[in-house]
Amino acid sequence: MSLPDRRAQRRESTHRAISAAALQLIVEQGAEGLSVAELARRAGVSRRTVFNHYSSIEEAAVAQTLWELDELSETIPLPQIPDDAALPVVVARLVEAFVLSPASLELILRLSALSRELRSHPAVAQWGQRTVEHAVGILTERTARLRPGADLLQVRILCLSLVAACAA
């Protein structure tokens, strides 16, 4: 492995260690009283390294949830959908498969707890929007796998509508 590859791998590993520790801290202690020193200790890095990767503990925790969404999306099999099914049916079945999987429900509960803990944070709405957009992107990509010729704007609108309905 070349030196740049090792550096990139190490950076990614550090990035993930910080984000995992941040989410764990918020879940265990709540958003109040969090310290970068404690986050750095748990992640096995310096305070400076934390800020080289993230602007805040909360941002790191949100990054962890986005990675978990990515990993989760790869574990949920594409549902069997008839070839002649209408596009809204395809999207609805994908959302249903995603939302009803036990791992998804666990992640949704953690996201709910995270949003409750961070509700007073000024950027929480922005992070919530990032999470929703990320989920919509995953569902749009998976729909495109099932229906390669589908209008991606229409797919995205359908996905966004269903995800928003689930979040309400």
Backbone as CSV, one residue per row, in Angstrom:
resi,resn,N_x,N_y,N_z,CA_x,CA_y,CA_z,C_x,C_y,C_z
1,MET,0.851,-1.175,0.000,0.000,0.000,0.000,0.896,1.238,0.000
2,SER,0.571,2.201,-0.815,1.398,3.403,-0.910,1.160,4.325,0.282
3,LEU,2.074,5.237,0.484,1.994,6.176,1.604,0.716,7.021,1.563
4,PRO,0.340,7.606,0.406,-0.916,8.373,0.376,-2.136,7.515,0.726
5,ASP,-2.138,6.247,0.281,-3.247,5.363,0.611,-3.322,5.119,2.111
6,ARG,-2.167,4.903,2.735,-2.139,4.682,4.184,-2.583,5.933,4.930
7,ARG,-2.157,7.078,4.456,-2.577,8.332,5.095,-4.083,8.520,4.990
8,ALA,-4.613,8.273,3.817,-6.059,8.413,3.623,-6.811,7.421,4.503
9,GLN,-6.299,6.207,4.579,-6.930,5.183,5.409,-6.873,5.578,6.889
10,ARG,-5.731,6.095,7.316,-5.588,6.517,8.714,-6.515,7.696,9.012
11,ARG,-6.585,8.649,8.077,-7.468,9.802,8.261,-8.924,9.343,8.377
12,GLU,-9.326,8.439,7.506,-10.698,7.919,7.545,-10.959,7.194,8.865
13,SER,-9.994,6.411,9.316,-10.133,5.690,10.574,-10.269,6.659,11.751
14,THR,-9.467,7.697,11.753,-9.543,8.713,12.810,-10.877,9.438,12.752
15,HIS,-11.301,9.782,11.546,-12.577,10.475,11.340,-13.723,9.654,11.942
16,ARG,-13.720,8.375,11.632,-14.788,7.500,12.128,-14.698,7.279,13.640
17,ALA,-13.497,7.162,14.164,-13.339,6.977,15.615,-13.890,8.182,16.367
18,ILE,-13.619,9.364,15.860,-14.123,10.583,16.506,-15.642,10.626,16.429
19,SER,-16.194,10.340,15.260,-17.650,10.427,15.114,-18.364,9.368,15.950
20,ALA,-17.825,8.160,16.005,-18.442,7.109,16.824,-18.403,7.485,18.301
21,ALA,-17.275,8.012,18.745,-17.155,8.435,20.146,-18.099,9.589,20.449
22,ALA,-18.275,10.504,19.501,-19.176,11.645,19.710,-20.614,11.180,19.887
23,LEU,-21.052,10.287,19.017,-22.419,9.786,19.134,-22.601,9.041,20.449
24,GLN,-21.630,8.229,20.811,-21.701,7.484,22.068,-21.778,8.439,23.262
25,LEU,-20.986,9.488,23.244,-21.010,10.476,24.334,-22.380,11.141,24.460
26,ILE,-22.949,11.544,23.343,-24.252,12.209,23.385,-25.318,11.253,23.887
27,VAL,-25.278,10.015,23.425,-26.259,9.026,23.876,-26.115,8.772,25.376
28,GLU,-24.880,8.659,25.858,-24.637,8.361,27.273,-24.867,9.556,28.187
29,GLN,-24.409,10.743,27.782,-24.386,11.890,28.687,-25.340,13.005,28.311
30,GLY,-25.945,12.928,27.135,-26.762,14.038,26.674,-25.877,15.127,26.096
31,ALA,-26.510,16.117,25.511,-25.757,17.174,24.823,-25.142,18.177,25.788
32,GLU,-25.728,18.312,26.960,-25.202,19.271,27.935,-23.949,18.707,28.594
33,GLY,-22.984,19.535,28.767,-21.785,19.134,29.487,-20.799,18.307,28.690
34,LEU,-20.997,18.223,27.383,-20.038,17.489,26.565,-18.735,18.263,26.501
35,SER,-17.641,17.538,26.460,-16.356,18.230,26.348,-15.524,17.610,25.238
36,VAL,-14.829,18.468,24.539,-13.940,18.005,23.481,-12.822,17.160,24.084
37,ALA,-12.404,17.505,25.297,-11.352,16.725,25.955,-11.798,15.273,26.149
38,GLU,-13.034,15.085,26.588,-13.547,13.727,26.781,-13.704,13.019,25.440
39,LEU,-14.181,13.730,24.445,-14.308,13.138,23.111,-12.939,12.699,22.594
40,ALA,-11.953,13.561,22.720,-10.600,13.235,22.258,-10.061,12.012,22.993
41,ARG,-10.282,11.965,24.304,-9.808,10.825,25.094,-10.438,9.529,24.597
42,ARG,-11.758,9.547,24.411,-12.446,8.331,23.969,-12.041,7.901,22.568
43,ALA,-11.776,8.877,21.710,-11.402,8.556,20.330,-9.915,8.231,20.198
44,GLY,-9.157,8.502,21.267,-7.723,8.225,21.234,-6.936,9.208,20.381
45,VAL,-7.399,10.467,20.385,-6.734,11.512,19.591,-6.566,12.762,20.449
46,SER,-5.894,13.758,19.899,-5.747,15.031,20.612,-6.961,15.926,20.347
47,ARG,-7.120,16.946,21.196,-8.199,17.925,20.988,-8.059,18.580,19.615
48,ARG,-6.832,18.894,19.257,-6.594,19.541,17.963,-7.057,18.639,16.816
49,THR,-6.793,17.345,16.939,-7.213,16.410,15.895,-8.728,16.402,15.756
50,VAL,-9.438,16.474,16.882,-10.904,16.537,16.819,-11.322,17.701,15.932
51,PHE,-10.738,18.877,16.165,-11.125,20.062,15.404,-10.564,20.071,13.984
52,ASN,-9.563,19.261,13.715,-9.107,19.104,12.331,-10.135,18.334,11.502
53,HIS,-10.957,17.541,12.175,-11.943,16.716,11.483,-13.353,17.295,11.536
54,TYR,-13.713,17.906,12.640,-15.087,18.395,12.837,-15.069,19.749,13.526
55,SER,-16.125,20.512,13.295,-16.226,21.816,13.953,-16.857,21.705,15.335
56,SER,-17.527,20.565,15.606,-18.168,20.390,16.912,-18.409,18.908,17.184
57,ILE,-18.699,18.614,18.437,-19.048,17.245,18.822,-20.331,16.828,18.115
58,GLU,-21.272,17.748,18.047,-22.560,17.442,17.431,-22.407,17.108,15.948
59,GLU,-21.563,17.869,15.264,-21.326,17.589,13.843,-20.727,16.190,13.669
60,ALA,-19.835,15.814,14.551,-19.234,14.478,14.488,-20.288,13.396,14.704
61,ALA,-21.199,13.613,15.637,-22.255,12.634,15.904,-23.167,12.473,14.691
62,VAL,-23.479,13.574,14.044,-24.320,13.509,12.850,-23.597,12.750,11.736
63,ALA,-22.299,12.963,11.591,-21.525,12.230,10.579,-21.628,10.728,10.819
64,GLN,-21.601,10.328,12.076,-21.718,8.907,12.402,-23.066,8.364,11.947
65,THR,-24.131,9.121,12.161,-25.454,8.635,11.745,-25.537,8.509,10.226
66,LEU,-24.886,9.404,9.491,-24.901,9.305,8.026,-24.165,8.049,7.567
67,TRP,-23.024,7.740,8.207,-22.316,6.505,7.869,-23.175,5.291,8.189
68,GLU,-23.853,5.345,9.317,-24.700,4.217,9.688,-25.843,4.042,8.693
69,LEU,-26.395,5.143,8.198,-27.427,5.049,7.160,-26.874,4.365,5.911
70,ASP,-25.664,4.750,5.509,-25.038,4.125,4.337,-24.860,2.625,4.543
71,GLU,-24.303,2.258,5.689,-24.060,0.845,5.970,-25.370,0.070,6.043
72,LEU,-26.361,0.668,6.674,-27.662,0.030,6.796,-28.293,-0.192,5.425
73,SER,-28.197,0.795,4.563,-28.833,0.682,3.245,-28.269,-0.488,2.445
74,GLU,-27.018,-0.818,2.675,-26.406,-1.931,1.948,-26.825,-3.289,2.501
75,THR,-27.350,-3.335,3.710,-27.751,-4.615,4.299,-29.202,-4.968,4.006
76,ILE,-29.979,-3.999,3.589,-31.401,-4.247,3.339,-31.566,-4.664,1.880
77,PRO,-32.068,-5.881,1.667,-32.211,-6.347,0.284,-33.285,-5.554,-0.464
78,LEU,-33.080,-5.423,-1.769,-34.098,-4.781,-2.594,-35.337,-5.667,-2.594
79,PRO,-36.512,-5.086,-2.380,-37.727,-5.905,-2.365,-38.064,-6.424,-3.764
80,GLN,-38.786,-7.523,-3.801,-39.265,-8.063,-5.072,-40.477,-7.242,-5.501
81,ILE,-40.352,-6.577,-6.624,-41.420,-5.709,-7.120,-41.677,-6.089,-8.572
82,PRO,-42.946,-6.288,-8.932,-43.247,-6.629,-10.327,-42.715,-5.564,-11.293
83,ASP,-42.273,-6.010,-12.458,-41.718,-5.093,-13.452,-42.709,-4.024,-13.891
84,ASP,-43.990,-4.339,-13.844,-44.992,-3.375,-14.309,-45.528,-2.479,-13.185
85,ALA,-44.944,-2.573,-12.005,-45.409,-1.740,-10.884,-45.138,-0.265,-11.178
86,ALA,-46.093,0.564,-10.812,-45.948,2.008,-11.004,-44.821,2.535,-10.114
87,LEU,-44.190,3.607,-10.557,-43.059,4.181,-9.826,-43.396,4.507,-8.366
88,PRO,-44.563,5.104,-8.070,-44.874,5.358,-6.653,-44.917,4.078,-5.814
89,VAL,-45.352,2.985,-6.412,-45.391,1.702,-5.705,-43.968,1.217,-5.435
90,VAL,-43.098,1.364,-6.411,-41.698,0.950,-6.252,-41.060,1.714,-5.093
91,VAL,-41.224,3.032,-5.102,-40.629,3.864,-4.053,-41.234,3.520,-2.693
92,ALA,-42.543,3.354,-2.644,-43.203,3.023,-1.372,-42.695,1.699,-0.817
93,ARG,-42.499,0.713,-1.678,-41.988,-0.589,-1.218,-40.558,-0.478,-0.707
94,LEU,-39.742,0.345,-1.354,-38.369,0.560,-0.877,-38.364,1.232,0.490
95,VAL,-39.173,2.269,0.632,-39.250,2.973,1.918,-39.741,2.015,2.989
96,GLU,-40.758,1.230,2.659,-41.288,0.255,3.610,-40.206,-0.742,4.031
97,ALA,-39.462,-1.280,3.078,-38.395,-2.236,3.400,-37.336,-1.586,4.281
98,PHE,-37.028,-0.345,3.991,-36.000,0.371,4.744,-36.467,0.672,6.164
99,VAL,-37.666,1.209,6.287,-38.162,1.659,7.591,-38.505,0.490,8.507
100,LEU,-38.994,-0.596,7.945,-39.460,-1.697,8.787,-38.390,-2.719,9.152
101,SER,-37.190,-2.565,8.661,-36.151,-3.512,9.065,-35.779,-3.228,10.522
102,PRO,-35.512,-4.269,11.313,-35.156,-4.054,12.722,-33.961,-3.115,12.904
103,ALA,-32.961,-3.241,12.053,-31.790,-2.361,12.170,-32.175,-0.910,11.895
104,SER,-33.078,-0.701,10.942,-33.540,0.661,10.653,-34.291,1.241,11.837
105,LEU,-35.152,0.431,12.422,-35.919,0.922,13.570,-34.985,1.316,14.708
106,GLU,-33.943,0.532,14.924,-32.960,0.865,15.966,-32.267,2.190,15.646
107,LEU,-31.873,2.358,14.392,-31.220,3.606,13.988,-32.182,4.787,14.099
108,ILE,-33.428,4.589,13.712,-34.426,5.660,13.812,-34.610,6.076,15.270
109,LEU,-34.644,5.113,16.173,-34.769,5.442,17.599,-33.558,6.235,18.087
110,ARG,-32.361,5.840,17.649,-31.155,6.585,18.040,-31.161,7.989,17.447
111,LEU,-31.622,8.112,16.202,-31.710,9.442,15.585,-32.702,10.319,16.332
112,SER,-33.807,9.723,16.770,-34.791,10.479,17.555,-34.181,10.954,18.864
113,ALA,-33.449,10.063,19.527,-32.797,10.445,20.786,-31.769,11.539,20.539
114,LEU,-31.014,11.412,19.466,-30.016,12.422,19.126,-30.686,13.765,18.856
115,SER,-31.780,13.754,18.112,-32.447,15.027,17.808,-33.034,15.656,19.062
116,ARG,-33.517,14.833,19.995,-34.015,15.389,21.269,-32.877,16.033,22.047
117,GLU,-31.730,15.357,22.082,-30.582,15.893,22.814,-30.051,17.177,22.184
118,LEU,-30.144,17.261,20.877,-29.562,18.401,20.170,-30.583,19.477,19.814
119,ARG,-31.814,19.340,20.280,-32.874,20.266,19.846,-32.549,21.727,20.129
120,SER,-31.745,22.000,21.149,-31.412,23.389,21.448,-30.177,23.871,20.684
121,HIS,-29.535,22.980,19.970,-28.337,23.372,19.225,-28.755,24.179,17.998
122,PRO,-28.065,25.284,17.721,-28.468,26.148,16.612,-28.445,25.478,15.234
123,ALA,-27.628,24.477,15.046,-27.516,23.853,13.721,-28.319,22.567,13.592
124,VAL,-29.156,22.246,14.592,-29.845,20.961,14.558,-30.775,20.844,13.351
125,ALA,-31.443,21.907,12.966,-32.332,21.842,11.804,-31.533,21.524,10.540
126,GLN,-30.375,22.132,10.419,-29.517,21.881,9.260,-29.059,20.420,9.249
127,TRP,-28.676,19.886,10.398,-28.229,18.498,10.459,-29.378,17.532,10.203
128,GLY,-30.555,17.873,10.720,-31.725,17.048,10.432,-32.002,17.017,8.939
129,GLN,-31.885,18.178,8.312,-32.084,18.261,6.867,-31.039,17.429,6.121
130,ARG,-29.784,17.473,6.575,-28.729,16.659,5.950,-29.047,15.173,6.047
131,THR,-29.564,14.756,7.196,-29.889,13.345,7.388,-31.032,12.927,6.470
132,VAL,-32.066,13.767,6.393,-33.195,13.470,5.503,-32.720,13.422,4.054
133,GLU,-31.936,14.403,3.637,-31.417,14.433,2.265,-30.573,13.193,1.971
134,HIS,-29.809,12.770,2.947,-28.971,11.580,2.774,-29.849,10.343,2.572
135,ALA,-30.882,10.204,3.402,-31.803,9.072,3.270,-32.507,9.109,1.914
136,VAL,-32.927,10.290,1.488,-33.582,10.434,0.186,-32.613,10.047,-0.936
137,GLY,-31.360,10.451,-0.817,-30.360,10.083,-1.820,-30.173,8.579,-1.916
138,ILE,-30.132,7.918,-0.764,-29.994,6.456,-0.743,-31.188,5.808,-1.433
139,LEU,-32.392,6.248,-1.074,-33.601,5.665,-1.665,-33.696,5.960,-3.157
140,THR,-33.289,7.149,-3.565,-33.301,7.506,-4.989,-32.355,6.596,-5.770
141,GLU,-31.165,6.388,-5.229,-30.184,5.527,-5.895,-30.689,4.089,-5.986
142,ARG,-31.307,3.613,-4.932,-31.811,2.229,-4.948,-32.993,2.089,-5.902
143,THR,-33.835,3.117,-5.980,-34.942,3.093,-6.939,-34.391,3.064,-8.361
144,ALA,-33.351,3.834,-8.610,-32.735,3.859,-9.942,-32.169,2.485,-10.311
145,ARG,-31.735,1.719,-9.319,-31.266,0.353,-9.593,-32.423,-0.530,-10.059
146,LEU,-33.598,-0.311,-9.446,-34.763,-1.119,-9.804,-35.421,-0.644,-11.093
147,ARG,-35.378,0.644,-11.338,-36.005,1.248,-12.521,-34.994,2.167,-13.208
148,PRO,-34.042,1.593,-13.950,-32.962,2.394,-14.539,-33.427,3.555,-15.415
149,GLY,-34.563,3.447,-16.058,-35.013,4.512,-16.959,-35.908,5.547,-16.306
150,ALA,-36.117,5.439,-15.009,-37.059,6.337,-14.324,-36.538,7.771,-14.297
151,ASP,-37.463,8.705,-14.307,-37.138,10.130,-14.190,-36.636,10.377,-12.766
152,LEU,-35.358,10.724,-12.622,-34.756,10.858,-11.290,-35.365,11.990,-10.474
153,LEU,-35.824,13.044,-11.118,-36.484,14.121,-10.380,-37.783,13.611,-9.768
154,GLN,-38.556,12.883,-10.552,-39.799,12.312,-10.033,-39.503,11.326,-8.898
155,VAL,-38.486,10.504,-9.074,-38.099,9.545,-8.031,-37.722,10.290,-6.758
156,ARG,-36.908,11.324,-6.902,-36.456,12.100,-5.734,-37.635,12.744,-5.011
157,ILE,-38.574,13.301,-5.756,-39.758,13.924,-5.150,-40.579,12.881,-4.403
158,LEU,-40.779,11.716,-5.005,-41.520,10.644,-4.329,-40.804,10.201,-3.054
159,CYS,-39.497,10.014,-3.147,-38.720,9.594,-1.972,-38.797,10.640,-0.868
160,LEU,-38.621,11.897,-1.231,-38.673,12.973,-0.242,-40.040,13.035,0.426
161,SER,-41.099,12.875,-0.359,-42.458,12.909,0.198,-42.674,11.786,1.202
162,LEU,-42.240,10.584,0.843,-42.440,9.450,1.746,-41.560,9.538,2.987
163,VAL,-40.323,9.975,2.824,-39.442,10.126,3.989,-39.994,11.205,4.914
164,ALA,-40.469,12.304,4.348,-41.050,13.374,5.169,-42.286,12.875,5.905
165,ALA,-43.098,12.060,5.237,-44.287,11.503,5.891,-43.889,10.588,7.047
166,CYS,-42.827,9.817,6.864,-42.347,8.932,7.938,-41.806,9.737,9.112
167,ALA,-41.186,10.862,8.823,-40.572,11.679,9.876,-41.606,12.489,10.646
168,ALA,-42.760,12.694,10.057,-43.780,13.544,10.697,-44.442,12.880,11.874
